[in-house]
Short mmCIF file of N, CA and C in Angstrom, two decimals:
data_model
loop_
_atom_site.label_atom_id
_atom_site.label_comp_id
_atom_site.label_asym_id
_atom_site.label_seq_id
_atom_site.Cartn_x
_atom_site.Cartn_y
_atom_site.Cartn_z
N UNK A 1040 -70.31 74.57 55.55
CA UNK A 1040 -69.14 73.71 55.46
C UNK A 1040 -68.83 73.07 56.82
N UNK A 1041 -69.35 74.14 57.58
CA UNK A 1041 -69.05 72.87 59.24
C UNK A 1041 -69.97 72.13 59.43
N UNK A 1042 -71.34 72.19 58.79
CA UNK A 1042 -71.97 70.57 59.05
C UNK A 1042 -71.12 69.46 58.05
N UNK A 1043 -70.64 70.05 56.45
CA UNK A 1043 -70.01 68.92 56.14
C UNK A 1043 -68.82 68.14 56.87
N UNK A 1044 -68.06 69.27 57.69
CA UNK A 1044 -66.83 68.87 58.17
C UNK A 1044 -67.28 67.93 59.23
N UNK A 1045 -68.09 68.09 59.94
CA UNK A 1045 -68.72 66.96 61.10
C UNK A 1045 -68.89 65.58 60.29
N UNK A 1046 -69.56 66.09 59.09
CA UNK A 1046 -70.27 64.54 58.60
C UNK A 1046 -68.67 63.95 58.06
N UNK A 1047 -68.06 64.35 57.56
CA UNK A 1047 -67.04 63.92 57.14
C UNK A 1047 -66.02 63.30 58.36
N UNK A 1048 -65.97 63.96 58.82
CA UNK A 1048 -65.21 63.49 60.75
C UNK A 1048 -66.04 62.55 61.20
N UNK A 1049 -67.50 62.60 61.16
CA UNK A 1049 -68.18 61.09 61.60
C UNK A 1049 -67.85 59.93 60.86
N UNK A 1050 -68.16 59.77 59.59
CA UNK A 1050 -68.12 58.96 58.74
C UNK A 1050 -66.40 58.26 58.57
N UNK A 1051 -65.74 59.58 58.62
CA UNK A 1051 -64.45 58.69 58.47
C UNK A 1051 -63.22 58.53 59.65
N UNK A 1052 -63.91 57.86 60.76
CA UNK A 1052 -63.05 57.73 61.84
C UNK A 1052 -61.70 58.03 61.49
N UNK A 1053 -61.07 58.46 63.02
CA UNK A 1053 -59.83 58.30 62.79
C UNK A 1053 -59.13 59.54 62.86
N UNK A 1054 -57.95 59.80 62.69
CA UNK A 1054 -57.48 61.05 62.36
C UNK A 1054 -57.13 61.77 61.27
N UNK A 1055 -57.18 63.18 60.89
CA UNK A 1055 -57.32 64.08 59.64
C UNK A 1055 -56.46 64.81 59.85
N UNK A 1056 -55.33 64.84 58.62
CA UNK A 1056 -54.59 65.69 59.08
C UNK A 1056 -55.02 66.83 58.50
N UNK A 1057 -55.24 68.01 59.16
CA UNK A 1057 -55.77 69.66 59.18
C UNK A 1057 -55.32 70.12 57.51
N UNK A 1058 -54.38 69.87 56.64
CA UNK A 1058 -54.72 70.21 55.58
C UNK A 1058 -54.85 69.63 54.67
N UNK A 1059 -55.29 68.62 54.95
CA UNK A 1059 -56.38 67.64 53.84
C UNK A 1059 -57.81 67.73 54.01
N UNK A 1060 -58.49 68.13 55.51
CA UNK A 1060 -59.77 68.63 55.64
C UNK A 1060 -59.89 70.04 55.31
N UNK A 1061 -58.58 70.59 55.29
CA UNK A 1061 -58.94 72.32 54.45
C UNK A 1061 -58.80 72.39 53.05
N UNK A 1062 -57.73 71.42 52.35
CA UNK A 1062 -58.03 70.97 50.92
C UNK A 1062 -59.45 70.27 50.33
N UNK A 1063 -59.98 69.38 51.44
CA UNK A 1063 -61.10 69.18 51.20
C UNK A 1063 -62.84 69.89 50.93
N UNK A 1064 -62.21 71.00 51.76
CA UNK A 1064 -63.33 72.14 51.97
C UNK A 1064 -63.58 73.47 51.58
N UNK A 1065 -61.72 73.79 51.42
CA UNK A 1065 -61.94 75.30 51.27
C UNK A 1065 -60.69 75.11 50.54
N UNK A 1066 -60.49 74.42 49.59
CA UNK A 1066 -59.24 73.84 48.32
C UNK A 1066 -59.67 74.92 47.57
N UNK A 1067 -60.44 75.90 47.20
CA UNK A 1067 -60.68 76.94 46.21
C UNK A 1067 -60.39 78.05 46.51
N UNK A 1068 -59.66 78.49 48.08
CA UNK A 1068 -59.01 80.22 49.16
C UNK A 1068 -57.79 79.67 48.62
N UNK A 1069 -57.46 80.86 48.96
CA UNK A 1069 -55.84 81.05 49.14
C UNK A 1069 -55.54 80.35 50.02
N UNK A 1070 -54.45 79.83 50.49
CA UNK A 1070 -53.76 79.14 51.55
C UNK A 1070 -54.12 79.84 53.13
N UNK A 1071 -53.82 81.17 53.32
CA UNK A 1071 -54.40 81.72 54.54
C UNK A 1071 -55.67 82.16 54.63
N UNK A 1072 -56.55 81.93 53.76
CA UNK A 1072 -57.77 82.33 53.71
C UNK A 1072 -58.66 80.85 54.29
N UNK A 1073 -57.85 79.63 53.69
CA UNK A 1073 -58.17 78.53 53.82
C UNK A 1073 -58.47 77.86 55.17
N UNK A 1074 -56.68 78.42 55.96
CA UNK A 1074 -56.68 77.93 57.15
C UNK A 1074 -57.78 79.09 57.96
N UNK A 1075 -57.77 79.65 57.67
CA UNK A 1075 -59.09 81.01 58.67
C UNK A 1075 -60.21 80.30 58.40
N UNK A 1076 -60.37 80.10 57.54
CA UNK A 1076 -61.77 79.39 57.42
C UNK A 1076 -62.03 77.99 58.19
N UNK A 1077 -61.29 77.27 57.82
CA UNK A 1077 -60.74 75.81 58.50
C UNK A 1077 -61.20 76.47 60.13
N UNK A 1078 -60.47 77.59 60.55
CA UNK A 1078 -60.42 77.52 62.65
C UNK A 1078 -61.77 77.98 62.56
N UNK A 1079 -62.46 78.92 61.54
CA UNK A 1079 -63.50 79.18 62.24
C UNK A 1079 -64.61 78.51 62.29
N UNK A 1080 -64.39 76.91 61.60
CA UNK A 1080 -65.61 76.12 61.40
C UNK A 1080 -65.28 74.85 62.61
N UNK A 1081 -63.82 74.95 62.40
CA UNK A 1081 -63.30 74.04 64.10
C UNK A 1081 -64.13 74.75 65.18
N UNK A 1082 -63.96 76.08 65.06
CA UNK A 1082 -64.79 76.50 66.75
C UNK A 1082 -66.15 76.85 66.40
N UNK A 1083 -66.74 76.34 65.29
CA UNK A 1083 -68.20 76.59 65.48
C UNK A 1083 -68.44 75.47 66.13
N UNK A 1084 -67.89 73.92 65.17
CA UNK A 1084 -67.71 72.90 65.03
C UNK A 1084 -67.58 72.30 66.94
N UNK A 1085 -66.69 73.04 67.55
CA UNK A 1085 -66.27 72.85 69.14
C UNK A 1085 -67.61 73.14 69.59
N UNK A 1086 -68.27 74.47 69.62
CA UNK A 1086 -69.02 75.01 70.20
C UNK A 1086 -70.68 74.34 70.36
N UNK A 1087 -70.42 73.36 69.19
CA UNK A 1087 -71.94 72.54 68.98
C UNK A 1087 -71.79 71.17 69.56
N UNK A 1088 -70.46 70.72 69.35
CA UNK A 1088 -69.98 69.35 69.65
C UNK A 1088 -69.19 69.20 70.85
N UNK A 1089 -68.44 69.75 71.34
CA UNK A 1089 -68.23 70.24 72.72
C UNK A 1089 -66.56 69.39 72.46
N UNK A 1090 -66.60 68.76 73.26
CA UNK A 1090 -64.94 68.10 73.51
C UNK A 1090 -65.05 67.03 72.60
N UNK A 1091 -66.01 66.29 72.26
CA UNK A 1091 -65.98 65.29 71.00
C UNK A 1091 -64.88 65.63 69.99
N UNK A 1092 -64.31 67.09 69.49
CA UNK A 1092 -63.44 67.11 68.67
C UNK A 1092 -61.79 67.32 69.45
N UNK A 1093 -61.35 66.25 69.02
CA UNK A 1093 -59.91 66.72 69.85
C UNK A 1093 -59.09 66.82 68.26
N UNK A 1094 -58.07 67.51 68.64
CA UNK A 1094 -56.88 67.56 67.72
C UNK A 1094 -55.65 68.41 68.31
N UNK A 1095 -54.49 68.26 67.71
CA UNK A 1095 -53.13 69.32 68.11
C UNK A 1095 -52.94 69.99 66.85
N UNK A 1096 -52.01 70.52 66.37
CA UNK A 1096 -51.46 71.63 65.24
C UNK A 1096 -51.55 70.71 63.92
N UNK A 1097 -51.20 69.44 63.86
CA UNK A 1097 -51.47 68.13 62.73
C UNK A 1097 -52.59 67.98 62.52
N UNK A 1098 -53.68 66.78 63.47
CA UNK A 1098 -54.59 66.00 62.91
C UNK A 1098 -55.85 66.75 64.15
N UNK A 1099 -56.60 66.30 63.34
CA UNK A 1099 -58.52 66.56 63.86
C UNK A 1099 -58.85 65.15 63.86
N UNK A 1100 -59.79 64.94 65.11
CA UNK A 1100 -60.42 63.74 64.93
C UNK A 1100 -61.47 63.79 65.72
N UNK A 1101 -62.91 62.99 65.57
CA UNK A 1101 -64.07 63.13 66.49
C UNK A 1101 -63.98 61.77 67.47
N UNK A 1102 -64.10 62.36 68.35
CA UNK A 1102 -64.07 61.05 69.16
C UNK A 1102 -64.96 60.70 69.87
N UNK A 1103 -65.47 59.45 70.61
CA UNK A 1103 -66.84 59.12 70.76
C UNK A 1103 -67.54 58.82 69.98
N UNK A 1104 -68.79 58.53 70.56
CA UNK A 1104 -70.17 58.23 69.36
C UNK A 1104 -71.05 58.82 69.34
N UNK A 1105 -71.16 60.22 68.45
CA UNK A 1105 -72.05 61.03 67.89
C UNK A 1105 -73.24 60.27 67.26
N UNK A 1106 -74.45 60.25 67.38
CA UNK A 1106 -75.51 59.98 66.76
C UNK A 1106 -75.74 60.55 65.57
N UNK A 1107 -76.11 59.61 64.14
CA UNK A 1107 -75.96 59.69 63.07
C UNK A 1107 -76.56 58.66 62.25
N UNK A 1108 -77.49 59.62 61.39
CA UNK A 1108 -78.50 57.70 60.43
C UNK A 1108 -77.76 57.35 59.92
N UNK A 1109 -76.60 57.07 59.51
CA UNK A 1109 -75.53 56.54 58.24
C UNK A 1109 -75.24 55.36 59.44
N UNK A 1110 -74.68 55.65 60.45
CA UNK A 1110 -74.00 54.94 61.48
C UNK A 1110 -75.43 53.71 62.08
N UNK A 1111 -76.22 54.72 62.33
CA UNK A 1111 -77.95 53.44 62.85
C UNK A 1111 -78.09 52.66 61.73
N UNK A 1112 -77.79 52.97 59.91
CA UNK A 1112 -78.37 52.48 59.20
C UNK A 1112 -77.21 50.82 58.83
N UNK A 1113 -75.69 51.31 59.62
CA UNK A 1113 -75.19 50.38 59.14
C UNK A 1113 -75.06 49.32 60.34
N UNK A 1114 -75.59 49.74 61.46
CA UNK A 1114 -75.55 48.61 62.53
C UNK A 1114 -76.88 47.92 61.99
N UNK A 1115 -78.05 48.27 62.09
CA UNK A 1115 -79.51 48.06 61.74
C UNK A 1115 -79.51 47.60 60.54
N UNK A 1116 -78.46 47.46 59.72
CA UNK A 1116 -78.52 46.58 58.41
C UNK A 1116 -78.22 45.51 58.94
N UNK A 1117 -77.09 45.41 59.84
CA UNK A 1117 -76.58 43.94 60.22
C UNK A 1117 -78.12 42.95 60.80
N UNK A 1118 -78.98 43.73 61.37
CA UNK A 1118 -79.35 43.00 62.41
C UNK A 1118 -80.91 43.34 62.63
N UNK A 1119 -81.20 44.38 61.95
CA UNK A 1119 -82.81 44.65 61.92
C UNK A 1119 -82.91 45.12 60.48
N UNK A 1120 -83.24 44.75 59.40
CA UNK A 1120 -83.44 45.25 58.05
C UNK A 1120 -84.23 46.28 58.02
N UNK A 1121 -86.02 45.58 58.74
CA UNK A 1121 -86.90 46.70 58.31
C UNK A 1121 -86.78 48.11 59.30
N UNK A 1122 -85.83 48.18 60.48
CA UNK A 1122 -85.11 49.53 61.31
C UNK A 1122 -84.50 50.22 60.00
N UNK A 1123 -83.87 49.21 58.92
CA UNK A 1123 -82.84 50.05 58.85
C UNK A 1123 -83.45 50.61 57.67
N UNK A 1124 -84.31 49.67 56.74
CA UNK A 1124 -85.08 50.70 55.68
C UNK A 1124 -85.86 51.43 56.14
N UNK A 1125 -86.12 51.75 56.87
CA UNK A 1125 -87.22 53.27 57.33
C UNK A 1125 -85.41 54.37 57.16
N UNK A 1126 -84.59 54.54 57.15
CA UNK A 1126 -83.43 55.38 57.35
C UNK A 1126 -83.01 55.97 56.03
N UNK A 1127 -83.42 57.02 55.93
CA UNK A 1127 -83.71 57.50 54.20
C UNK A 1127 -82.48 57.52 53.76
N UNK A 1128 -81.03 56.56 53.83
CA UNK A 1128 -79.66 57.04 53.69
C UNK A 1128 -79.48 57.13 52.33
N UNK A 1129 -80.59 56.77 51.33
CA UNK A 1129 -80.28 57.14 49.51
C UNK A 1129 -80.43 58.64 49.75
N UNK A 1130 -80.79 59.45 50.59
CA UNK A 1130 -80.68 60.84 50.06
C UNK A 1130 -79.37 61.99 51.06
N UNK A 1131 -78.61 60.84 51.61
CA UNK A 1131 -77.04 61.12 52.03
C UNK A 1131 -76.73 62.42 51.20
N UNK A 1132 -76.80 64.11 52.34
CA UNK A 1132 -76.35 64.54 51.95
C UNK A 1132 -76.65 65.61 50.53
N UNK A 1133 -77.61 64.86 50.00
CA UNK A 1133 -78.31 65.33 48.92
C UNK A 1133 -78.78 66.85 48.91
N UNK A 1134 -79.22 67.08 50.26
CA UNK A 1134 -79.65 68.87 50.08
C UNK A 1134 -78.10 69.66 50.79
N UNK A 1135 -77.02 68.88 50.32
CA UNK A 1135 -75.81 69.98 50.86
C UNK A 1135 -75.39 70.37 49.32
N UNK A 1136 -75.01 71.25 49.48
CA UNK A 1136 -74.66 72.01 48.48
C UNK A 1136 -73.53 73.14 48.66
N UNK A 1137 -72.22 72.30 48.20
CA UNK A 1137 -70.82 73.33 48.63
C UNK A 1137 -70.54 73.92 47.60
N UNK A 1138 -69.90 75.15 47.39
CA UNK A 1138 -69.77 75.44 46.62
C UNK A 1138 -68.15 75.47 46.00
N UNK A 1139 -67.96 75.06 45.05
CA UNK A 1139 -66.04 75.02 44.62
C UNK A 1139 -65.33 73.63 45.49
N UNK A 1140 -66.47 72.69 45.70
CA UNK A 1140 -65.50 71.75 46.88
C UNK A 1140 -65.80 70.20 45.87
N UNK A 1141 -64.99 70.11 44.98
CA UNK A 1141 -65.18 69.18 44.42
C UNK A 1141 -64.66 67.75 44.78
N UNK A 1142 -63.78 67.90 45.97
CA UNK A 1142 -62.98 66.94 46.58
C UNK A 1142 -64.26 65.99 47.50
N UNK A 1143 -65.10 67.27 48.24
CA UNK A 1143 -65.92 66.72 48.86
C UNK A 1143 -67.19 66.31 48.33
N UNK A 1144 -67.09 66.78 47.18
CA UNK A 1144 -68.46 66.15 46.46
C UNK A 1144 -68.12 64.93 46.36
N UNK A 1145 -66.74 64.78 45.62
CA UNK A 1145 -66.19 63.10 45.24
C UNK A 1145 -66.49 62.49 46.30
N UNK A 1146 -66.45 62.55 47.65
CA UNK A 1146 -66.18 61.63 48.95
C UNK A 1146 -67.91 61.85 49.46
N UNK A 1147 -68.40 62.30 49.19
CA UNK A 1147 -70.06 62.45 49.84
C UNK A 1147 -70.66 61.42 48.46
N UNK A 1148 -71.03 61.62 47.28
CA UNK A 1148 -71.01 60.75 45.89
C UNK A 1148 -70.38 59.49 46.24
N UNK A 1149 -69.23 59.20 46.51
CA UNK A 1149 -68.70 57.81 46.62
C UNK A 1149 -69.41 57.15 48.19
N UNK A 1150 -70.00 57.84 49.07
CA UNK A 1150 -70.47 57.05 50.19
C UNK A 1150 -71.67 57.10 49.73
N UNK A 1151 -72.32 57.50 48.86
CA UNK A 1151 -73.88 57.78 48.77
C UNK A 1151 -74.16 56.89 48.08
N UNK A 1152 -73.28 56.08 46.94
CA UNK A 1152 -73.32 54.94 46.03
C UNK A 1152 -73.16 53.89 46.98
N UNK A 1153 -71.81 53.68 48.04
CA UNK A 1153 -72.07 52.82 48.94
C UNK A 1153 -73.38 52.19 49.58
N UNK A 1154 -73.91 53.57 50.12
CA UNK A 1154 -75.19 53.56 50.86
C UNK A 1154 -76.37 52.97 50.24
N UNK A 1155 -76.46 53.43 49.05
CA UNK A 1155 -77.54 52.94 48.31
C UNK A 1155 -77.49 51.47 47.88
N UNK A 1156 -76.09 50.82 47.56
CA UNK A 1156 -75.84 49.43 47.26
C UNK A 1156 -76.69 48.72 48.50
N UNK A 1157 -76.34 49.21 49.83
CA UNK A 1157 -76.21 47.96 50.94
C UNK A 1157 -77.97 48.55 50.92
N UNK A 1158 -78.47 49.84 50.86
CA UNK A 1158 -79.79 49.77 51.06
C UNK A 1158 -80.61 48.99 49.74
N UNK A 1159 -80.00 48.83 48.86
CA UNK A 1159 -80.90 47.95 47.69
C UNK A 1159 -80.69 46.09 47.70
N UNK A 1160 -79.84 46.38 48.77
CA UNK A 1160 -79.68 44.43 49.35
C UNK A 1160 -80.61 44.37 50.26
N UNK A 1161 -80.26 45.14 50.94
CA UNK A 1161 -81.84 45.21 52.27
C UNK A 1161 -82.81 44.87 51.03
N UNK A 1162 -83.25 45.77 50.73
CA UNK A 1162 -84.65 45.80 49.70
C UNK A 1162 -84.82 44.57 49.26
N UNK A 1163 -83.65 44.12 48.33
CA UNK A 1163 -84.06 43.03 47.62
C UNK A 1163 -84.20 41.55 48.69
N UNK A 1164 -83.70 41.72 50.08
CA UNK A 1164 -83.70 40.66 50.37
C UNK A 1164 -84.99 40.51 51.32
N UNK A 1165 -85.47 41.74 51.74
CA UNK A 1165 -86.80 42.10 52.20
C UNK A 1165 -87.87 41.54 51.30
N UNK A 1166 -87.51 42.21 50.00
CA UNK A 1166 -88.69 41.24 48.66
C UNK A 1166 -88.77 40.07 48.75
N UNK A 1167 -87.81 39.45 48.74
CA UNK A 1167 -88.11 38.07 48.53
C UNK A 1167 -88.35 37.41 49.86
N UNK A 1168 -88.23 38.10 51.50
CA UNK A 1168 -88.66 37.80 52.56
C UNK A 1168 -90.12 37.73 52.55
N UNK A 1169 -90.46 38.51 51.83
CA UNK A 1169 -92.23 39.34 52.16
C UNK A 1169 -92.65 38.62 50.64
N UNK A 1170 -92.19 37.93 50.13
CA UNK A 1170 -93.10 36.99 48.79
C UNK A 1170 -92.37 35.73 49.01
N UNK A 1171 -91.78 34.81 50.26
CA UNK A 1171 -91.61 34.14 50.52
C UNK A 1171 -92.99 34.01 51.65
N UNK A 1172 -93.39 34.60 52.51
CA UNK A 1172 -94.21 34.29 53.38
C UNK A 1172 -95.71 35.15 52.92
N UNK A 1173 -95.87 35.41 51.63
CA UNK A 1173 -96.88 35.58 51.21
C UNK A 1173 -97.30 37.00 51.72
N UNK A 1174 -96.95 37.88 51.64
CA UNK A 1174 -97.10 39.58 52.28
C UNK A 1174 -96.92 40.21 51.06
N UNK A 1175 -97.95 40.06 50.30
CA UNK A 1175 -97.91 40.41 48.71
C UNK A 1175 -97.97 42.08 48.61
N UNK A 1176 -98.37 42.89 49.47
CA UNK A 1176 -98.46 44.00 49.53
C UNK A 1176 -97.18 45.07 50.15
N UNK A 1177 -96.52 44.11 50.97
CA UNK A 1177 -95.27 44.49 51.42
C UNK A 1177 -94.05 44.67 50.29
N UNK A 1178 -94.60 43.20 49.39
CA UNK A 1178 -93.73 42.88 48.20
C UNK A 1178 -93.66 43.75 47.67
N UNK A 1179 -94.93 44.25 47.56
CA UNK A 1179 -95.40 45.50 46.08
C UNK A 1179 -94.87 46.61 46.62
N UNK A 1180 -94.58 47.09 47.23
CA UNK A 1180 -94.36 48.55 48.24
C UNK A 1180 -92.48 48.38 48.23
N UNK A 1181 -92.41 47.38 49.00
CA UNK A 1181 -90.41 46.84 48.79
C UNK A 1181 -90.05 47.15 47.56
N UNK A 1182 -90.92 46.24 46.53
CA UNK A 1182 -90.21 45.92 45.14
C UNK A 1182 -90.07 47.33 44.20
N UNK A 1183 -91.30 48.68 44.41
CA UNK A 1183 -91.46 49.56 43.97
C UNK A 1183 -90.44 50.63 44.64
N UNK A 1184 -90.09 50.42 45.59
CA UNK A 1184 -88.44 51.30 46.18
C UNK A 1184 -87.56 51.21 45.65
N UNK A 1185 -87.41 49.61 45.76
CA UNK A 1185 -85.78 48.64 44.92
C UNK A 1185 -85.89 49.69 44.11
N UNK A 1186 -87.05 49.56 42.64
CA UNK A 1186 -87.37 49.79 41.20
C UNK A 1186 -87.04 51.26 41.21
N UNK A 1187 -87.46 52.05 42.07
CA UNK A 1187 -87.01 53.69 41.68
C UNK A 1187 -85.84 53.59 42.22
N UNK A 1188 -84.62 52.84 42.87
CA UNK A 1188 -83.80 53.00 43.21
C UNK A 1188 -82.83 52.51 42.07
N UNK A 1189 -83.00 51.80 41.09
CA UNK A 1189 -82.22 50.84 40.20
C UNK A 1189 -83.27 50.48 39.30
N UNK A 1190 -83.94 51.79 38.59
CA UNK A 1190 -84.63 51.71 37.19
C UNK A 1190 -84.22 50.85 36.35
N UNK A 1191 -83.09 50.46 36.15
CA UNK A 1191 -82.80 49.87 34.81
C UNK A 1191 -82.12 48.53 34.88
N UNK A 1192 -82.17 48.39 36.10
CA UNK A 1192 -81.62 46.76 36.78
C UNK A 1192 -83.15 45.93 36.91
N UNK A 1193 -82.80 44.79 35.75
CA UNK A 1193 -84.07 43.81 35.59
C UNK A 1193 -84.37 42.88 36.88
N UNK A 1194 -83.88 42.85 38.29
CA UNK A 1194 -84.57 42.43 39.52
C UNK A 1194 -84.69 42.69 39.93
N UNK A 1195 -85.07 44.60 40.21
CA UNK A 1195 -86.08 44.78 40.86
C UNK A 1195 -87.51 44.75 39.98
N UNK A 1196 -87.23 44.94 38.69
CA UNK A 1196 -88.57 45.50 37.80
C UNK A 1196 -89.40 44.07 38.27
N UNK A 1197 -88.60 42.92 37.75
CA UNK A 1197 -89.12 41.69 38.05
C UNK A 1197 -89.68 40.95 39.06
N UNK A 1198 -89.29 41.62 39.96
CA UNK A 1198 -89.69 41.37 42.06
C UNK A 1198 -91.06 42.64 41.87
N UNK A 1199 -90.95 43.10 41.19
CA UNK A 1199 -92.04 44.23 41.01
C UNK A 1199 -93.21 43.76 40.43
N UNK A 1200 -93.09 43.04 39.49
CA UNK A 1200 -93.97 42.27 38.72
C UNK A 1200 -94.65 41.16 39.24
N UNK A 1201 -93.59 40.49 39.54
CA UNK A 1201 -94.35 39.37 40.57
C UNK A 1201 -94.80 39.48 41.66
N UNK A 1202 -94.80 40.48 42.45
CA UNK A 1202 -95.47 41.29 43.54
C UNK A 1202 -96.85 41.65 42.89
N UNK A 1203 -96.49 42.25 42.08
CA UNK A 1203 -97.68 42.90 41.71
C UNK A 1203 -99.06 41.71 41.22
N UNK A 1204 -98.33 40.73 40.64
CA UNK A 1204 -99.01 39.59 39.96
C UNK A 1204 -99.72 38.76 41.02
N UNK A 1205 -99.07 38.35 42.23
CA UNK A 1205 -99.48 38.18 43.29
C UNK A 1205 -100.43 38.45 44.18
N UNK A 1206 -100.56 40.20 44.27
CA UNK A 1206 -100.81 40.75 45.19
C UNK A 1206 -102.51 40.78 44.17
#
């Protein structure tokens, strides 16, 4: 739960107030079981991250810029596509596994759909980059990501096809 609490403190700048990140995490303890749990993942949390976490008796917040593929993948979307598709961010999270934290499943699930949208614009706009300048094999390789990413959406199958027809 303290790597989620990091990823969650990276991802959502700003400040947290301390029992909405213990509702978020440990919403299934008792109230004092909750907050014990909460300090002892703050000072694991301190002990790995050092002064990056500041907070008082209210709010937690990370401060600075922790290194993070979610964060490379959304500068590197702006401005380098193929940086940012090498950045596996469709599997955000995917091997965490909390147990009773359904708050944080909702909020890891709702960025992971994010993630995957802006990575299937990359894709698609990569496809039609790489079968615009004739890189029929790039096409085929792009278009076959899009396609396992959005099985049942008819432009990638179709950028798939014509890649393939091409190539």
């Amino acid at each position: 739960k303290t790597l989620a609490l990091l990823a969650f403190l990276r991802l959502e700048p700003g400040a947290h107030r301390r029992e909405a990140l213990t509702a978020l995490l440990w919403g299934e303890y008792a109230d004092e079981k909750a907050k014990t749990s909460f300090r002892q993942a703050l000072t694991r949390l301190r002990d790995a991250v050092g002064d990056l976490v500041i907070g008082d008796r209210v709010t937690i917040q990370l401060r600075g810029d922790l290194a993070c593929d979610v964060s490379d993948f959304e500068v590197l979307a702006a401005s380098d596509s193929k940086a940012a598709l090498a950045i596996d961010v469709p599997s955000f999270l995917t091997g965490v596994s909390l147990r009773s934290c359904p708050e944080f499943d909702d909020w890891a699930n709702a960025k992971r759909v994010v993630l995957v949208e802006r990575y299937c614009r990359l894709l698609e706009h990569s496809v039609r980059d790489a079968l615009a300048t004739h890189a029929w094999r790039d096409a085929v390789e792009l278009s076959e990501r899009w396609a396992a990413l959005e099985p049942l959406a008819d432009p990638p199958v179709a950028a798939m096809m014509e890649a393939q027809f091409l190539a």
